[in-house]
XYZ file of N, CA and C in Angstrom:
618
model
N -26.248 66.688 -59.167
C -26.732 67.213 -57.905
C -27.646 68.420 -58.139
N -28.402 68.785 -57.133
C -29.378 69.864 -57.255
C -28.664 71.197 -57.098
N -28.216 71.775 -58.233
C -27.487 73.021 -58.181
C -27.981 73.932 -59.291
N -27.843 75.244 -59.107
C -28.263 76.165 -60.147
C -27.490 75.929 -61.436
N -28.158 76.118 -62.565
C -27.500 75.965 -63.845
C -27.601 74.554 -64.379
N -27.589 74.421 -65.660
C -27.705 73.104 -66.288
C -26.339 72.582 -66.684
N -26.197 71.269 -66.721
C -24.983 70.649 -67.222
C -24.941 70.876 -68.727
N -23.785 71.258 -69.266
C -23.718 71.656 -70.664
C -23.748 70.469 -71.616
N -23.198 69.327 -71.213
C -23.249 68.157 -72.071
C -23.107 66.907 -71.225
N -23.286 65.756 -71.854
C -23.300 64.511 -71.109
C -21.928 64.146 -70.564
N -20.858 64.685 -71.143
C -19.527 64.371 -70.617
C -19.403 64.826 -69.169
N -19.995 65.952 -68.844
C -19.958 66.452 -67.476
C -20.771 65.579 -66.538
N -21.733 64.872 -67.079
C -22.618 64.052 -66.260
C -22.108 62.625 -66.076
N -20.940 62.321 -66.654
C -20.432 60.957 -66.597
C -19.025 60.885 -66.018
N -18.658 61.850 -65.208
C -17.339 61.858 -64.584
C -17.233 60.681 -63.617
N -16.126 59.951 -63.689
C -15.910 58.814 -62.804
C -15.636 59.295 -61.381
N -16.107 58.537 -60.419
C -15.909 58.901 -59.022
C -14.505 58.540 -58.563
N -13.850 59.425 -57.809
C -12.558 59.076 -57.208
C -12.762 58.069 -56.084
N -11.710 57.339 -55.708
C -11.840 56.323 -54.651
C -12.435 56.858 -53.355
N -12.078 58.086 -52.976
C -12.603 58.644 -51.725
C -14.113 58.819 -51.788
N -14.622 59.188 -52.964
C -16.067 59.355 -53.123
C -16.778 58.007 -53.109
N -16.151 57.005 -53.698
C -16.719 55.654 -53.670
C -16.826 55.170 -52.228
N -15.761 55.375 -51.462
C -15.769 54.978 -50.047
C -16.880 55.704 -49.292
N -17.028 56.979 -49.590
C -18.058 57.773 -48.916
C -19.455 57.265 -49.257
N -19.710 57.017 -50.527
C -21.034 56.557 -50.939
C -21.364 55.205 -50.322
N -20.381 54.348 -50.231
C -20.587 53.050 -49.583
C -20.942 53.243 -48.115
N -20.271 54.189 -47.459
C -20.556 54.467 -46.049
C -21.960 55.039 -45.875
N -22.374 55.888 -46.798
C -23.714 56.489 -46.741
C -24.787 55.408 -46.820
N -24.650 54.520 -47.782
C -25.649 53.459 -47.965
C -25.645 52.501 -46.781
N -24.450 52.159 -46.300
C -24.370 51.255 -45.148
C -25.030 51.870 -43.926
N -24.751 53.138 -43.680
C -25.318 53.822 -42.516
C -26.835 53.975 -42.640
N -27.317 54.121 -43.854
C -28.760 54.303 -44.066
C -29.545 53.031 -43.794
N -28.875 51.890 -43.923
C -29.513 50.575 -43.771
C -30.614 50.350 -44.807
N -30.501 51.019 -45.948
C -31.435 50.768 -47.047
C -31.240 49.344 -47.548
N -32.342 48.683 -47.906
C -32.284 47.283 -48.325
C -33.344 47.016 -49.389
N -33.582 45.746 -49.656
C -34.456 45.364 -50.760
C -35.876 45.874 -50.675
N -36.385 46.065 -49.461
C -37.769 46.529 -49.312
C -37.864 48.042 -49.142
N -36.756 48.754 -49.275
C -36.746 50.208 -49.074
C -37.348 50.943 -50.272
N -38.052 52.027 -49.970
C -38.554 52.935 -51.011
C -37.829 54.256 -50.817
N -37.078 54.672 -51.830
C -36.086 55.733 -51.679
C -36.408 56.964 -52.516
N -36.255 58.135 -51.895
C -36.283 59.422 -52.580
C -34.864 59.984 -52.558
N -34.338 60.336 -53.728
C -32.988 60.881 -53.865
C -33.108 62.321 -54.350
N -32.830 63.260 -53.463
C -32.946 64.684 -53.786
C -31.641 65.156 -54.425
N -31.736 65.851 -55.556
C -30.524 66.231 -56.271
C -29.839 64.999 -56.828
N -30.621 64.151 -57.488
C -30.150 62.822 -57.885
C -29.060 62.839 -58.941
N -28.955 63.916 -59.700
C -27.947 63.965 -60.744
C -28.136 62.844 -61.752
N -27.058 62.126 -62.040
C -27.111 61.027 -63.007
C -27.408 59.690 -62.348
N -27.835 59.718 -61.090
C -28.201 58.480 -60.409
C -27.047 57.767 -59.746
N -26.009 58.516 -59.384
C -24.831 57.902 -58.771
C -25.198 57.144 -57.504
N -26.060 57.715 -56.676
C -26.431 57.044 -55.432
C -27.120 55.712 -55.704
N -27.939 55.656 -56.742
C -28.669 54.426 -57.050
C -27.724 53.272 -57.332
N -26.616 53.577 -57.955
C -25.600 52.544 -58.221
C -25.202 51.829 -56.935
N -25.031 52.577 -55.862
C -24.618 51.998 -54.582
C -25.808 51.397 -53.836
N -26.967 52.008 -53.974
C -28.166 51.456 -53.344
C -28.501 50.078 -53.911
N -28.308 49.916 -55.205
C -28.561 48.611 -55.815
C -27.656 47.540 -55.225
N -26.447 47.937 -54.858
C -25.533 46.997 -54.225
C -26.047 46.509 -52.883
N -26.931 47.305 -52.263
C -27.538 46.918 -50.981
C -28.877 46.218 -51.185
N -29.273 46.041 -52.435
C -30.512 45.329 -52.722
C -31.702 46.193 -53.077
N -31.529 47.525 -53.064
C -32.644 48.420 -53.403
C -33.009 48.252 -54.878
N -34.278 48.136 -55.161
C -34.758 47.924 -56.525
C -34.992 49.260 -57.230
N -34.662 49.293 -58.515
C -34.890 50.505 -59.297
C -36.345 50.964 -59.219
N -37.250 50.017 -59.223
C -38.674 50.347 -59.220
C -39.119 51.055 -57.943
N -38.308 50.973 -56.887
C -38.647 51.612 -55.612
C -37.810 52.862 -55.355
N -37.273 53.412 -56.422
C -36.407 54.592 -56.328
C -37.019 55.739 -57.127
N -37.029 56.928 -56.517
C -37.438 58.154 -57.206
C -36.341 59.192 -57.009
N -35.847 59.750 -58.103
C -34.831 60.792 -58.023
C -35.340 62.076 -58.649
N -35.084 63.206 -57.999
C -35.464 64.504 -58.568
C -34.224 65.370 -58.728
N -34.201 66.152 -59.786
C -33.077 67.052 -60.041
C -33.562 68.204 -60.914
N -32.882 69.336 -60.822
C -33.241 70.499 -61.631
C -32.660 70.441 -63.040
N -31.671 69.579 -63.261
C -31.000 69.505 -64.554
C -31.670 68.488 -65.466
N -32.210 68.948 -66.584
C -32.844 68.034 -67.536
C -31.822 67.110 -68.179
N -30.595 67.587 -68.364
C -29.546 66.749 -68.953
C -29.233 65.575 -68.041
N -29.061 65.860 -66.751
C -28.756 64.790 -65.811
C -29.914 63.805 -65.683
N -31.126 64.316 -65.647
C -32.294 63.437 -65.560
C -32.364 62.531 -66.784
N -32.048 63.073 -67.962
C -32.067 62.277 -69.187
C -31.009 61.180 -69.139
N -29.798 61.525 -68.701
C -28.719 60.536 -68.592
C -29.103 59.443 -67.604
N -29.624 59.852 -66.452
C -29.994 58.888 -65.409
C -31.109 57.959 -65.881
N -32.091 58.508 -66.577
C -33.222 57.705 -67.047
C -32.779 56.640 -68.042
N -31.799 56.973 -68.871
C -31.273 55.999 -69.829
C -30.432 54.940 -69.117
N -29.724 55.366 -68.100
C -28.844 54.446 -67.374
C -29.642 53.478 -66.506
N -30.725 53.978 -65.912
C -31.549 53.150 -65.015
C -33.009 53.224 -65.483
N -33.363 52.467 -66.506
C -34.686 52.604 -67.136
C -35.872 52.192 -66.271
N -35.636 51.445 -65.208
C -36.750 51.005 -64.361
C -36.939 51.892 -63.128
N -36.048 52.858 -62.953
C -36.183 53.828 -61.862
C -36.969 55.036 -62.369
N -37.398 55.887 -61.446
C -38.126 57.106 -61.806
C -37.248 58.320 -61.550
N -36.967 59.073 -62.596
C -36.211 60.319 -62.473
C -37.076 61.462 -62.992
N -37.154 62.528 -62.215
C -38.014 63.652 -62.557
C -37.234 64.958 -62.543
N -37.439 65.785 -63.568
C -36.912 67.147 -63.530
C -37.905 67.954 -62.707
N -37.546 68.230 -61.478
C -38.500 68.879 -60.578
C -37.780 69.547 -59.426
N -38.420 70.561 -58.885
C -37.990 71.164 -57.631
C -38.499 70.267 -56.500
N -37.642 69.948 -55.547
C -38.023 69.006 -54.498
C -39.225 69.489 -53.700
N -39.260 70.764 -53.354
C -40.377 71.272 -52.556
C -41.690 71.217 -53.335
N -41.620 71.472 -54.639
C -42.819 71.328 -55.470
C -43.259 69.869 -55.504
N -42.284 68.971 -55.613
C -42.605 67.540 -55.626
C -43.304 67.145 -54.331
N -42.786 67.622 -53.211
C -43.395 67.282 -51.916
C -44.864 67.679 -51.884
N -45.144 68.902 -52.319
C -46.522 69.372 -52.310
C -47.423 68.527 -53.190
N -46.946 68.217 -54.399
C -47.745 67.415 -55.327
C -47.944 65.998 -54.802
N -46.881 65.422 -54.244
C -46.940 64.040 -53.762
C -47.909 63.919 -52.592
N -47.830 64.865 -51.680
C -48.696 64.812 -50.500
C -50.156 65.066 -50.864
N -50.380 66.006 -51.770
C -51.763 66.318 -52.144
C -52.422 65.177 -52.911
N -51.611 64.363 -53.580
C -52.162 63.243 -54.347
C -52.247 61.961 -53.532
N -51.780 62.016 -52.268
C -51.834 60.835 -51.416
C -50.865 59.755 -51.825
N -49.703 60.157 -52.358
C -48.709 59.194 -52.817
C -48.111 58.372 -51.685
N -47.542 57.231 -52.054
C -46.934 56.327 -51.076
C -45.730 56.984 -50.407
N -45.561 56.736 -49.111
C -44.442 57.298 -48.376
C -43.125 56.610 -48.698
N -42.042 57.207 -48.205
C -40.696 56.696 -48.451
C -40.058 56.217 -47.149
N -39.217 55.204 -47.266
C -38.451 54.746 -46.107
C -37.197 55.586 -45.916
N -36.709 56.187 -47.000
C -35.492 56.996 -46.952
C -35.623 58.210 -47.870
N -35.158 59.354 -47.382
C -34.977 60.534 -48.225
C -33.514 60.944 -48.102
N -32.794 60.927 -49.221
C -31.366 61.253 -49.243
C -31.142 62.661 -49.783
N -30.301 63.417 -49.086
C -29.779 64.691 -49.582
C -28.272 64.496 -49.726
N -27.825 64.045 -50.866
C -26.399 63.781 -51.061
C -25.759 64.940 -51.830
N -24.999 65.740 -51.116
C -24.299 66.846 -51.753
C -25.189 67.970 -52.237
N -26.347 68.187 -51.583
C -27.248 69.222 -52.106
C -27.965 70.057 -51.049
N -28.024 69.634 -49.795
C -28.831 70.366 -48.813
C -28.374 71.813 -48.664
N -27.073 72.044 -48.743
C -26.533 73.395 -48.574
C -26.922 74.332 -49.713
N -27.421 73.776 -50.822
C -27.822 74.608 -51.956
C -29.247 75.145 -51.843
N -30.013 74.610 -50.911
C -31.361 75.133 -50.682
C -31.272 76.482 -49.965
N -32.080 77.440 -50.404
C -32.102 78.732 -49.724
C -32.572 78.573 -48.287
N -33.511 77.644 -48.058
C -34.024 77.361 -46.718
C -33.922 75.852 -46.461
N -32.776 75.380 -45.971
C -32.619 73.941 -45.724
C -33.683 73.376 -44.788
N -34.149 74.196 -43.849
C -35.190 73.738 -42.939
C -36.464 73.349 -43.673
N -36.798 74.089 -44.729
C -37.980 73.755 -45.525
C -37.792 72.422 -46.236
N -36.571 72.179 -46.706
C -36.283 70.914 -47.379
C -36.408 69.746 -46.408
N -35.871 69.910 -45.204
C -35.978 68.852 -44.196
C -37.428 68.656 -43.771
N -38.170 69.747 -43.692
C -39.586 69.668 -43.342
C -40.353 68.861 -44.386
N -40.093 69.153 -45.659
C -40.745 68.407 -46.723
C -40.382 66.938 -46.692
N -39.109 66.660 -46.425
C -38.650 65.270 -46.363
C -39.347 64.509 -45.246
N -39.483 65.152 -44.092
C -40.128 64.496 -42.947
C -41.568 64.113 -43.267
N -42.243 64.950 -44.038
C -43.637 64.672 -44.396
C -43.763 63.496 -45.358
N -42.690 63.195 -46.080
C -42.713 62.089 -47.035
C -42.423 60.739 -46.393
N -41.881 60.761 -45.169
C -41.397 59.522 -44.555
C -42.499 58.632 -43.995
N -42.279 57.339 -44.135
C -43.080 56.343 -43.427
C -42.585 56.272 -41.983
N -43.314 55.580 -41.129
C -42.837 55.331 -39.766
C -41.522 54.564 -39.837
N -40.567 54.987 -39.006
C -39.254 54.359 -39.011
C -38.344 54.857 -40.114
N -38.837 55.811 -40.922
C -38.061 56.312 -42.051
C -36.901 57.202 -41.644
N -35.980 57.413 -42.587
C -34.759 58.164 -42.305
C -34.516 59.260 -43.337
N -33.991 60.381 -42.843
C -33.448 61.432 -43.698
C -31.932 61.315 -43.610
N -31.276 61.128 -44.739
C -29.828 60.939 -44.774
C -29.201 62.139 -45.477
N -28.372 62.879 -44.754
C -27.725 64.083 -45.285
C -26.241 63.786 -45.428
N -25.701 63.975 -46.620
C -24.292 63.631 -46.826
C -23.634 64.560 -47.836
N -22.312 64.550 -47.801
C -21.515 65.285 -48.784
C -20.154 64.608 -48.876
N -19.733 64.206 -50.078
C -18.485 63.451 -50.200
C -17.233 64.229 -49.833
N -17.286 65.568 -49.910
C -16.096 66.366 -49.615
C -16.124 67.012 -48.240
N -17.220 66.867 -47.530
C -17.272 67.306 -46.148
C -17.678 68.747 -45.927
N -17.908 69.069 -44.651
C -18.401 70.389 -44.257
C -17.393 71.498 -44.527
N -16.105 71.208 -44.330
C -15.081 72.233 -44.538
C -15.044 72.671 -46.000
N -15.205 71.725 -46.903
C -15.212 72.047 -48.323
C -16.412 72.916 -48.682
N -17.566 72.593 -48.106
C -18.767 73.393 -48.356
C -18.579 74.813 -47.828
N -17.969 74.945 -46.657
C -17.712 76.274 -46.096
C -16.808 77.088 -47.013
N -15.799 76.430 -47.600
C -14.891 77.109 -48.520
C -15.643 77.566 -49.773
N -16.507 76.690 -50.296
C -17.316 77.059 -51.460
C -18.228 78.244 -51.142
N -18.772 78.225 -49.946
C -19.694 79.294 -49.549
C -18.976 80.637 -49.470
N -17.756 80.632 -48.949
C -16.985 81.882 -48.884
C -16.667 82.397 -50.284
N -16.404 81.475 -51.206
C -16.051 81.856 -52.574
C -17.258 82.335 -53.372
N -18.407 81.692 -53.141
C -19.597 82.035 -53.924
C -20.860 81.818 -53.100
N -21.185 82.766 -52.232
C -22.358 82.604 -51.358
C -23.688 82.566 -52.100
N -23.734 83.065 -53.330
C -24.973 82.985 -54.100
C -25.231 81.555 -54.563
N -24.169 80.856 -54.948
C -24.296 79.472 -55.399
C -24.431 78.516 -54.225
N -23.722 78.820 -53.135
C -23.746 77.967 -51.937
C -24.213 78.829 -50.765
N -25.514 78.966 -50.564
C -26.038 79.897 -49.566
C -25.946 79.435 -48.122
N -25.683 78.155 -47.893
C -25.690 77.644 -46.521
C -24.561 76.657 -46.267
N -24.211 76.519 -44.997
C -23.264 75.481 -44.593
C -24.042 74.213 -44.282
N -23.316 73.137 -44.070
C -23.960 71.892 -43.665
C -24.255 71.939 -42.171
N -25.391 71.416 -41.740
C -25.753 71.493 -40.318
C -24.921 70.558 -39.452
N -24.587 71.030 -38.265
C -23.937 70.173 -37.280
C -24.997 69.300 -36.612
N -24.545 68.330 -35.832
C -25.495 67.496 -35.089
C -26.341 68.358 -34.160
N -25.709 69.376 -33.555
C -26.445 70.281 -32.660
C -27.498 71.076 -33.429
N -27.148 71.512 -34.641
C -28.119 72.217 -35.488
C -29.331 71.337 -35.769
N -29.058 70.076 -36.064
C -30.138 69.148 -36.395
C -31.001 68.837 -35.179
N -30.363 68.702 -34.028
C -31.123 68.486 -32.785
C -32.074 69.657 -32.553
N -31.568 70.860 -32.760
C -32.390 72.057 -32.575
C -33.537 72.079 -33.580
N -33.233 71.721 -34.827
C -34.261 71.712 -35.868
C -35.365 70.709 -35.556
N -34.983 69.569 -34.999
C -35.975 68.535 -34.674
C -36.967 69.011 -33.614
N -36.538 69.971 -32.797
C -37.428 70.493 -31.773
C -38.137 71.766 -32.165
N -37.674 72.400 -33.268
C -38.215 73.703 -33.645
C -39.063 73.692 -34.911
N -38.742 72.827 -35.856
C -39.487 72.781 -37.117
C -40.717 71.900 -36.926
N -41.916 72.450 -37.105
C -43.144 71.719 -36.760
C -43.247 70.305 -37.316
N -42.952 70.119 -38.590
C -43.116 68.780 -39.173
C -42.094 67.796 -38.631
N -40.880 68.274 -38.336
C -39.869 67.396 -37.737
C -40.270 67.029 -36.317
N -40.776 68.023 -35.590
C -41.214 67.785 -34.213
C -42.411 66.846 -34.182
N -43.368 67.060 -35.080
C -44.565 66.220 -35.121
C -44.233 64.774 -35.463
N -43.215 64.593 -36.309
C -42.810 63.244 -36.700
C -41.922 62.588 -35.652
N -41.493 63.369 -34.648
C -40.611 62.825 -33.621
C -39.216 62.530 -34.127
N -38.771 63.277 -35.142
C -37.464 63.016 -35.746
C -36.345 63.156 -34.721
N -35.394 62.247 -34.806
C -34.264 62.223 -33.885
C -32.966 62.056 -34.659
N -31.907 62.710 -34.169
C -30.586 62.548 -34.766
C -30.022 61.217 -34.300
N -29.641 60.378 -35.237
C -29.101 59.071 -34.882
C -27.722 59.204 -34.258
N -27.433 58.308 -33.330
C -26.089 58.244 -32.768
C -25.104 57.906 -33.878
N -23.901 58.405 -33.732
C -22.872 58.127 -34.730
C -22.324 59.409 -35.308
N -23.232 60.394 -35.473
C -22.795 61.719 -35.899
C -22.052 61.720 -37.221
N -21.223 62.734 -37.381
C -20.481 62.922 -38.606
C -19.420 61.843 -38.740
N -19.052 61.541 -39.969
C -18.030 60.527 -40.200
C -16.759 60.870 -39.447
N -16.178 59.874 -38.850
C -14.969 60.093 -38.059
C -13.691 59.881 -38.864
N -13.817 59.351 -40.073
C -12.642 59.150 -40.910
C -12.892 59.776 -42.273
N -11.818 60.230 -42.919
C -11.975 60.850 -44.218
C -12.599 62.231 -44.107
N -12.953 62.777 -45.254
C -13.463 64.142 -45.304
C -14.980 64.210 -45.428
N -15.612 63.084 -45.682
C -17.040 63.097 -45.958
C -17.894 63.487 -44.765
N -19.029 64.106 -45.069
C -20.018 64.496 -44.061
C -21.186 63.528 -44.139
N -21.706 63.116 -42.974
C -22.831 62.190 -42.950
C -23.607 62.326 -41.651
N -24.883 62.680 -41.761
C -25.780 62.755 -40.618
C -27.090 62.060 -40.982
N -27.712 61.439 -39.991
C -28.957 60.710 -40.230
C -30.001 61.098 -39.191
N -31.192 61.440 -39.670
C -32.343 61.677 -38.802
C -33.310 60.519 -38.997
N -33.934 60.069 -37.915
C -34.870 58.953 -38.033
C -36.195 59.269 -37.371
N -37.250 58.834 -38.041
C -38.595 58.924 -37.476
C -38.887 57.637 -36.704
N -39.382 57.727 -35.478
C -39.677 56.517 -34.693
C -40.718 55.633 -35.388
């Protein structure tokens, strides 16, 4: 995931997911409606855990781009999924480079377990909105939920500078952040997960 500091070795990058996390990831992909023709951006991609589940929905490695700050995780992910694109990059820098070069848009931008680590989450959402094709979605999720993030933030506000946004926060952002407003982004019905601890919100461009 997109967090300060590098992973010290590959053992840390290959931890098996607990059943609750597997259930959450399956719910994220199902809710996103990503499929075989989807072009996906995975922010804070880590070792490519999300891609494992996206492939189950038919998403092709060749249509996936993952960015992460950890060179170790990017290296592990690139070896695991050789036909996908993994980049050691800051997401906001990537957005600027991609837009200036006229790169192809994405049908989905995922923030799985990382949006709260951005100093300015609104800037991250703004960048994501600019990358989307018509009908595209921003998917914000966390396997341990908002309460867990709040606890982490109280323990270490430098590492976790923000909480996860509520549906009301996102509604407000869609009307206040210029790029979200210009794209007509809307919070999808369904809101946060109603079972388990996982957090899941989806914004969609008409």
